[in-house]
Short mmCIF file of C-alpha atoms in Angstrom, two decimals:
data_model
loop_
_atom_site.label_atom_id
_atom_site.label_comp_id
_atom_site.label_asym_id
_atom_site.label_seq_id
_atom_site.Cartn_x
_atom_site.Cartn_y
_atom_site.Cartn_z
CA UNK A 13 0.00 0.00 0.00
CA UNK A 14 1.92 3.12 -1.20
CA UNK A 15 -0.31 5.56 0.30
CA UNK A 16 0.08 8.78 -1.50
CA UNK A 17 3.20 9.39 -3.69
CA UNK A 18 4.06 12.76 -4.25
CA UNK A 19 6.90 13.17 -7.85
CA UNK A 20 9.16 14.61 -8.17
CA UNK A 21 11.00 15.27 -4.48
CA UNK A 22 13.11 17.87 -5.42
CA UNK A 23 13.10 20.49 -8.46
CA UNK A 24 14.79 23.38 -9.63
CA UNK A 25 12.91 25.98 -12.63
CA UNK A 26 13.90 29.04 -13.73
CA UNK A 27 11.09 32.28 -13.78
CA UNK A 28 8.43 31.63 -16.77
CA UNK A 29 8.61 27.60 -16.74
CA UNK A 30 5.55 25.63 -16.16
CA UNK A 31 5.74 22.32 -15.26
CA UNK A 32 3.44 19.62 -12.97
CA UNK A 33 4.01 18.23 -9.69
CA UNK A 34 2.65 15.03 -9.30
CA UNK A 35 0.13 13.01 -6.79
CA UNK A 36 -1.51 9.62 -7.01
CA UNK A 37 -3.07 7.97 -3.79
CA UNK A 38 -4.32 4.12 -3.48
CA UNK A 39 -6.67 4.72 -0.65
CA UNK A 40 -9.77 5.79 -2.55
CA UNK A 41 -9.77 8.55 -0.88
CA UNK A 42 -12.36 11.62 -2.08
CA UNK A 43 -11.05 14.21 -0.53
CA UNK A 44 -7.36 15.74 -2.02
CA UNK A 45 -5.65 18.79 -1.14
CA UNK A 46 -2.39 20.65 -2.14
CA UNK A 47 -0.48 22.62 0.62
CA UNK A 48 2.47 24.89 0.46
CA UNK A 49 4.34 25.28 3.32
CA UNK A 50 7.00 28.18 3.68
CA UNK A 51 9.09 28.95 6.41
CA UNK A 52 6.85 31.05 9.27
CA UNK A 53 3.67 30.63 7.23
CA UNK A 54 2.76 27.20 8.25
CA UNK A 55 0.68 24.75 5.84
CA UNK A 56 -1.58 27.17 3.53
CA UNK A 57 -3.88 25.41 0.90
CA UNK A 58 -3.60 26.38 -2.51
CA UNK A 59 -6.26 23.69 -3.86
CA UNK A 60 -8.20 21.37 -2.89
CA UNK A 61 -10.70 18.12 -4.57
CA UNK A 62 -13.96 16.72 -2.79
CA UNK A 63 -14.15 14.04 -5.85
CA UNK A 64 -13.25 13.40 -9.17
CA UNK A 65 -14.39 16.29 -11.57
CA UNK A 66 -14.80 18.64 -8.69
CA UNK A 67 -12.21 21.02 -7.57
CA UNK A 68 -12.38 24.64 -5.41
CA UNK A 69 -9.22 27.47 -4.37
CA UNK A 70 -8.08 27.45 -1.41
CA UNK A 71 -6.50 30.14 0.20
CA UNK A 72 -3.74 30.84 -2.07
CA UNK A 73 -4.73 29.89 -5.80
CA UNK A 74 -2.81 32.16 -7.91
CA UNK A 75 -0.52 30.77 -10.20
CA UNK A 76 -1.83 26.99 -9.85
CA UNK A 77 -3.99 24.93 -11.43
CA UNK A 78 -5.04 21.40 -10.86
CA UNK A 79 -7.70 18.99 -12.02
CA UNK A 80 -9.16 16.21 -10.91
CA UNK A 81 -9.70 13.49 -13.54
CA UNK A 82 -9.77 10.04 -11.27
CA UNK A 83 -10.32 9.64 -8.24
CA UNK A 84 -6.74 8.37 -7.79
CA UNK A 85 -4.50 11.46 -9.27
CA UNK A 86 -4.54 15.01 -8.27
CA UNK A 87 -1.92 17.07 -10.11
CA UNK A 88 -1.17 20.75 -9.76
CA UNK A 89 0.53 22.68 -12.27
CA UNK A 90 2.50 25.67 -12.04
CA UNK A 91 1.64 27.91 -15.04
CA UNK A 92 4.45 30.20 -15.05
CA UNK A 93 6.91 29.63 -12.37
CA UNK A 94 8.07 32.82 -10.29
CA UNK A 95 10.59 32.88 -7.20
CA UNK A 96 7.45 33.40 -4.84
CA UNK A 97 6.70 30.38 -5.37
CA UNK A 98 9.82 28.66 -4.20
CA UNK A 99 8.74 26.35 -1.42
CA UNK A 100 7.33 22.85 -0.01
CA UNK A 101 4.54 21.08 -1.60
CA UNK A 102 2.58 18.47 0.14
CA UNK A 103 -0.03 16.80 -1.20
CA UNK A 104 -2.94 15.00 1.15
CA UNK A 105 -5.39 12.44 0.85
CA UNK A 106 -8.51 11.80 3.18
CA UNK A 107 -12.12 9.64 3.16
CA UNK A 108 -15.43 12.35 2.98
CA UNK A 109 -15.89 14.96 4.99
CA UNK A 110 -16.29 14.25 8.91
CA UNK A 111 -14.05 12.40 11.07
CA UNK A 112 -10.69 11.75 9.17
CA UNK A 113 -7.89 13.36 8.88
CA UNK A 114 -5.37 13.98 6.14
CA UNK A 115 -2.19 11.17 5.18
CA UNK A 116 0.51 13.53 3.50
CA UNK A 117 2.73 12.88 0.37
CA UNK A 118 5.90 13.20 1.25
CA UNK A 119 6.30 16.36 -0.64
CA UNK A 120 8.20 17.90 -3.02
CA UNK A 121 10.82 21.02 -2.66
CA UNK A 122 10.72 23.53 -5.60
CA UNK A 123 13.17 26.11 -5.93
CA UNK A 124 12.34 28.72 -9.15
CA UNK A 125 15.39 30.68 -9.79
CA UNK B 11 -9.37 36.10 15.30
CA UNK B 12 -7.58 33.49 13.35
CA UNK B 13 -8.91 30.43 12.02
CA UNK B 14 -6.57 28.02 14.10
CA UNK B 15 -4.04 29.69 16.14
CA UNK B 16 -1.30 27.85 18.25
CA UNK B 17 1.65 28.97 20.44
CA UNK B 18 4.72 28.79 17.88
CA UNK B 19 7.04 27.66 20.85
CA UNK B 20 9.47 26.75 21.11
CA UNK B 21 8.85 24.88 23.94
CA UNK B 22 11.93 23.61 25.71
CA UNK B 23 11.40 21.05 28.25
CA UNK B 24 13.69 18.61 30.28
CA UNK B 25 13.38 14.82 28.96
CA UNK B 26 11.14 13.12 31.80
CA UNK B 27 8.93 16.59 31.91
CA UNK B 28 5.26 17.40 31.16
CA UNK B 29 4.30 19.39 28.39
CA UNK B 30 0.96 20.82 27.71
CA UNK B 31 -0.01 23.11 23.84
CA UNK B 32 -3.29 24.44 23.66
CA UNK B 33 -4.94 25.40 19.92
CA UNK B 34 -8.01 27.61 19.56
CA UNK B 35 -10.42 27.73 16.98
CA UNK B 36 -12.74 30.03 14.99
CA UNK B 37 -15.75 28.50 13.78
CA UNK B 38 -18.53 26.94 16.54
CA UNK B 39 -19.43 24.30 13.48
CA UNK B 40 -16.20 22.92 13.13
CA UNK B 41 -16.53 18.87 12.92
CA UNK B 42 -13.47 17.25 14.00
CA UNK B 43 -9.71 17.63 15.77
CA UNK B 44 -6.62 16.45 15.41
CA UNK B 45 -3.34 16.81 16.41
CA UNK B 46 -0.50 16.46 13.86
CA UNK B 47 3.76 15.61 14.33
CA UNK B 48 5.67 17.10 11.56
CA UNK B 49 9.59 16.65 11.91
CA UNK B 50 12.06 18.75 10.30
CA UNK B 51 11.74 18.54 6.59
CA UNK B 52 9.29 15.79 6.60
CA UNK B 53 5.76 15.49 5.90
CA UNK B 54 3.19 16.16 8.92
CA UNK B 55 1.62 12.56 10.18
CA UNK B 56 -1.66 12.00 12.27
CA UNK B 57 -0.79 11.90 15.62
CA UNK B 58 -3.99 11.50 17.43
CA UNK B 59 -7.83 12.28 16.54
CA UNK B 60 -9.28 14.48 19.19
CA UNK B 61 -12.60 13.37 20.37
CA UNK B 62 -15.27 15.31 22.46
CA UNK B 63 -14.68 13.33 25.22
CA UNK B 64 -11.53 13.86 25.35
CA UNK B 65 -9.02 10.62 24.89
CA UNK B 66 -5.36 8.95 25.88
CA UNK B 67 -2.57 6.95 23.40
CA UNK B 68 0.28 6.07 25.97
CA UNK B 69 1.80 9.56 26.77
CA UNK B 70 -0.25 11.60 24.97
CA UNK B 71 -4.01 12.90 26.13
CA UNK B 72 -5.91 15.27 23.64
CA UNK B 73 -8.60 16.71 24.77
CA UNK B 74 -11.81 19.58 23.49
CA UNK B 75 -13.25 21.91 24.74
CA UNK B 76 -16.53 23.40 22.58
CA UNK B 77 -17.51 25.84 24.94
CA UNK B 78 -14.17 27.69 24.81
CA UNK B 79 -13.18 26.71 21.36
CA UNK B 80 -9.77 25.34 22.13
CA UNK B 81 -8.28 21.83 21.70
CA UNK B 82 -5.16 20.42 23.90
CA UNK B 83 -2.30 18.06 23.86
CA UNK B 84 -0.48 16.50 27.04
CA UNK B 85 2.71 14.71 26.57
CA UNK B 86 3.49 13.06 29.82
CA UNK B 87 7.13 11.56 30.61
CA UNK B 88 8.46 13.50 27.66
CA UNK B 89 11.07 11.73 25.26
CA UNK B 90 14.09 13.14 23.36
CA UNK B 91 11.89 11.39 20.05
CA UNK B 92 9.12 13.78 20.75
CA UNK B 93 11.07 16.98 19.51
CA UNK B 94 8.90 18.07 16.96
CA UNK B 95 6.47 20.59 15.69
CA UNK B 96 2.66 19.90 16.34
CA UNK B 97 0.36 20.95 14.49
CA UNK B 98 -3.07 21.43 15.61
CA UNK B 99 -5.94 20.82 12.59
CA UNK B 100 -9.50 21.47 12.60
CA UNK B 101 -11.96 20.15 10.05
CA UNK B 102 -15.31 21.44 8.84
CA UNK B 103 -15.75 22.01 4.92
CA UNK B 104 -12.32 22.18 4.94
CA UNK B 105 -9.30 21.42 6.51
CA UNK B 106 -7.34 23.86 8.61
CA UNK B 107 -3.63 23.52 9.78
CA UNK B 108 -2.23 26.09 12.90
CA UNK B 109 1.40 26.80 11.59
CA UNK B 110 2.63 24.67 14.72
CA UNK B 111 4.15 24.93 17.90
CA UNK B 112 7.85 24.01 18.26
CA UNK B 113 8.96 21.37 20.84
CA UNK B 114 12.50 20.62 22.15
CA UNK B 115 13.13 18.20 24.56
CA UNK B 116 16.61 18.47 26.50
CA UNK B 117 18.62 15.80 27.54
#
């Protein structure tokens, strides 16, 4: 059981690329969320999935955008890569809303030069 | 007033010691708590669910409090392993991480 698999781990862009970090889960989970976490700002979520074909912004959207095609992958994609958006990605997986919490992707570190 | 706000810490406390963080929330409707571990440059991992209760796992109690809107941790008999930052996470229609409060246990 891999859980969720978060690709790549590490990556380095320079300003203007676009590319796609990648998450899969095995869990069935509905629920799918992508985090960025910087130093001092904590976790803040940039997007988030209650299902396949459903997706919402979370609290900081700009410059991302994801889909949600199966229930099993949830990829975000940087559009345009700018230094801001240097940081930690984790993606998360979770059952409905309620009771459960959130198993984490072991994230991936993005540097955009 | 912040959605989820913690004590950022750090917290340093003798190995063998006590240690109590508190977490206070927002919204009255909020669903369920949980308490989070997230070690340096790793990915945060479910600690311990909180329930209304309140409830134990060995060292650790969490317990709620709706009335007040706050949630707590106890870490009893403290261990050098349990340096961390915990993360205190509140679901309703979504999920809602505090940015942690740092722990360091001294030898």
């Amino acid at each position: 059981n891999a859980g969720v698999t978060q690709t790549p781990k590490f990556q380095v862009l320079k300003t203007g690329q676009s590319m796609t970090l990648q998450c899969a889960q095995d869990m069935n989970h509905e629920y799918m969320s992508w985090y960025r976490q910087d130093p001092g700002m904590g976790l803040r979520l940039i997007h988030y999935s209650v299902g396949a074909g459903i997706t919402d912004q979370g609290e900081v959207p700009n410059g991302y955008n994801v889909s949600r095609s199966t229930t099993e992958d949830f990829p975000l994609r940087l559009l345009s890569a700018a230094p801001s958006q240097t940081s930690v990605y984790f993606c998360a997986s979770s059952w409905g809303q309620g009771k459960y919490g959130y198993t984490f992707g072991s994230g991936t570190r993005l540097t955009v030069v | 007033r912040k959605e989820v706000e913690q004590d950022p810490g750090p917290f340093n406390v003798p190995e063998g010691a006590t240690v109590a963080f508190n977490c206070t929330y927002s919204n009255s409707a909020s669903q369920s708590f949980f308490w989070y571990r997230q070690d340096c440059r790793k990915e945060p991992k479910l600690l311990m669910s909180v329930y209304s209760s309140g409830n134990e796992d060995g060292r650790f109690t969490a317990q709620l409090n709706r009335a007040s809107q706050y949630i707590s941790l106890l870490i009893r008999d403290s261990k050098l392993s349990d340096s961390a930052t915990y993360l205190c996470v509140v679901r309703d229609d979504k999920i809602i991480f505090g940015k942690g409060t740092r722990l360091h246990i001294l030898p």
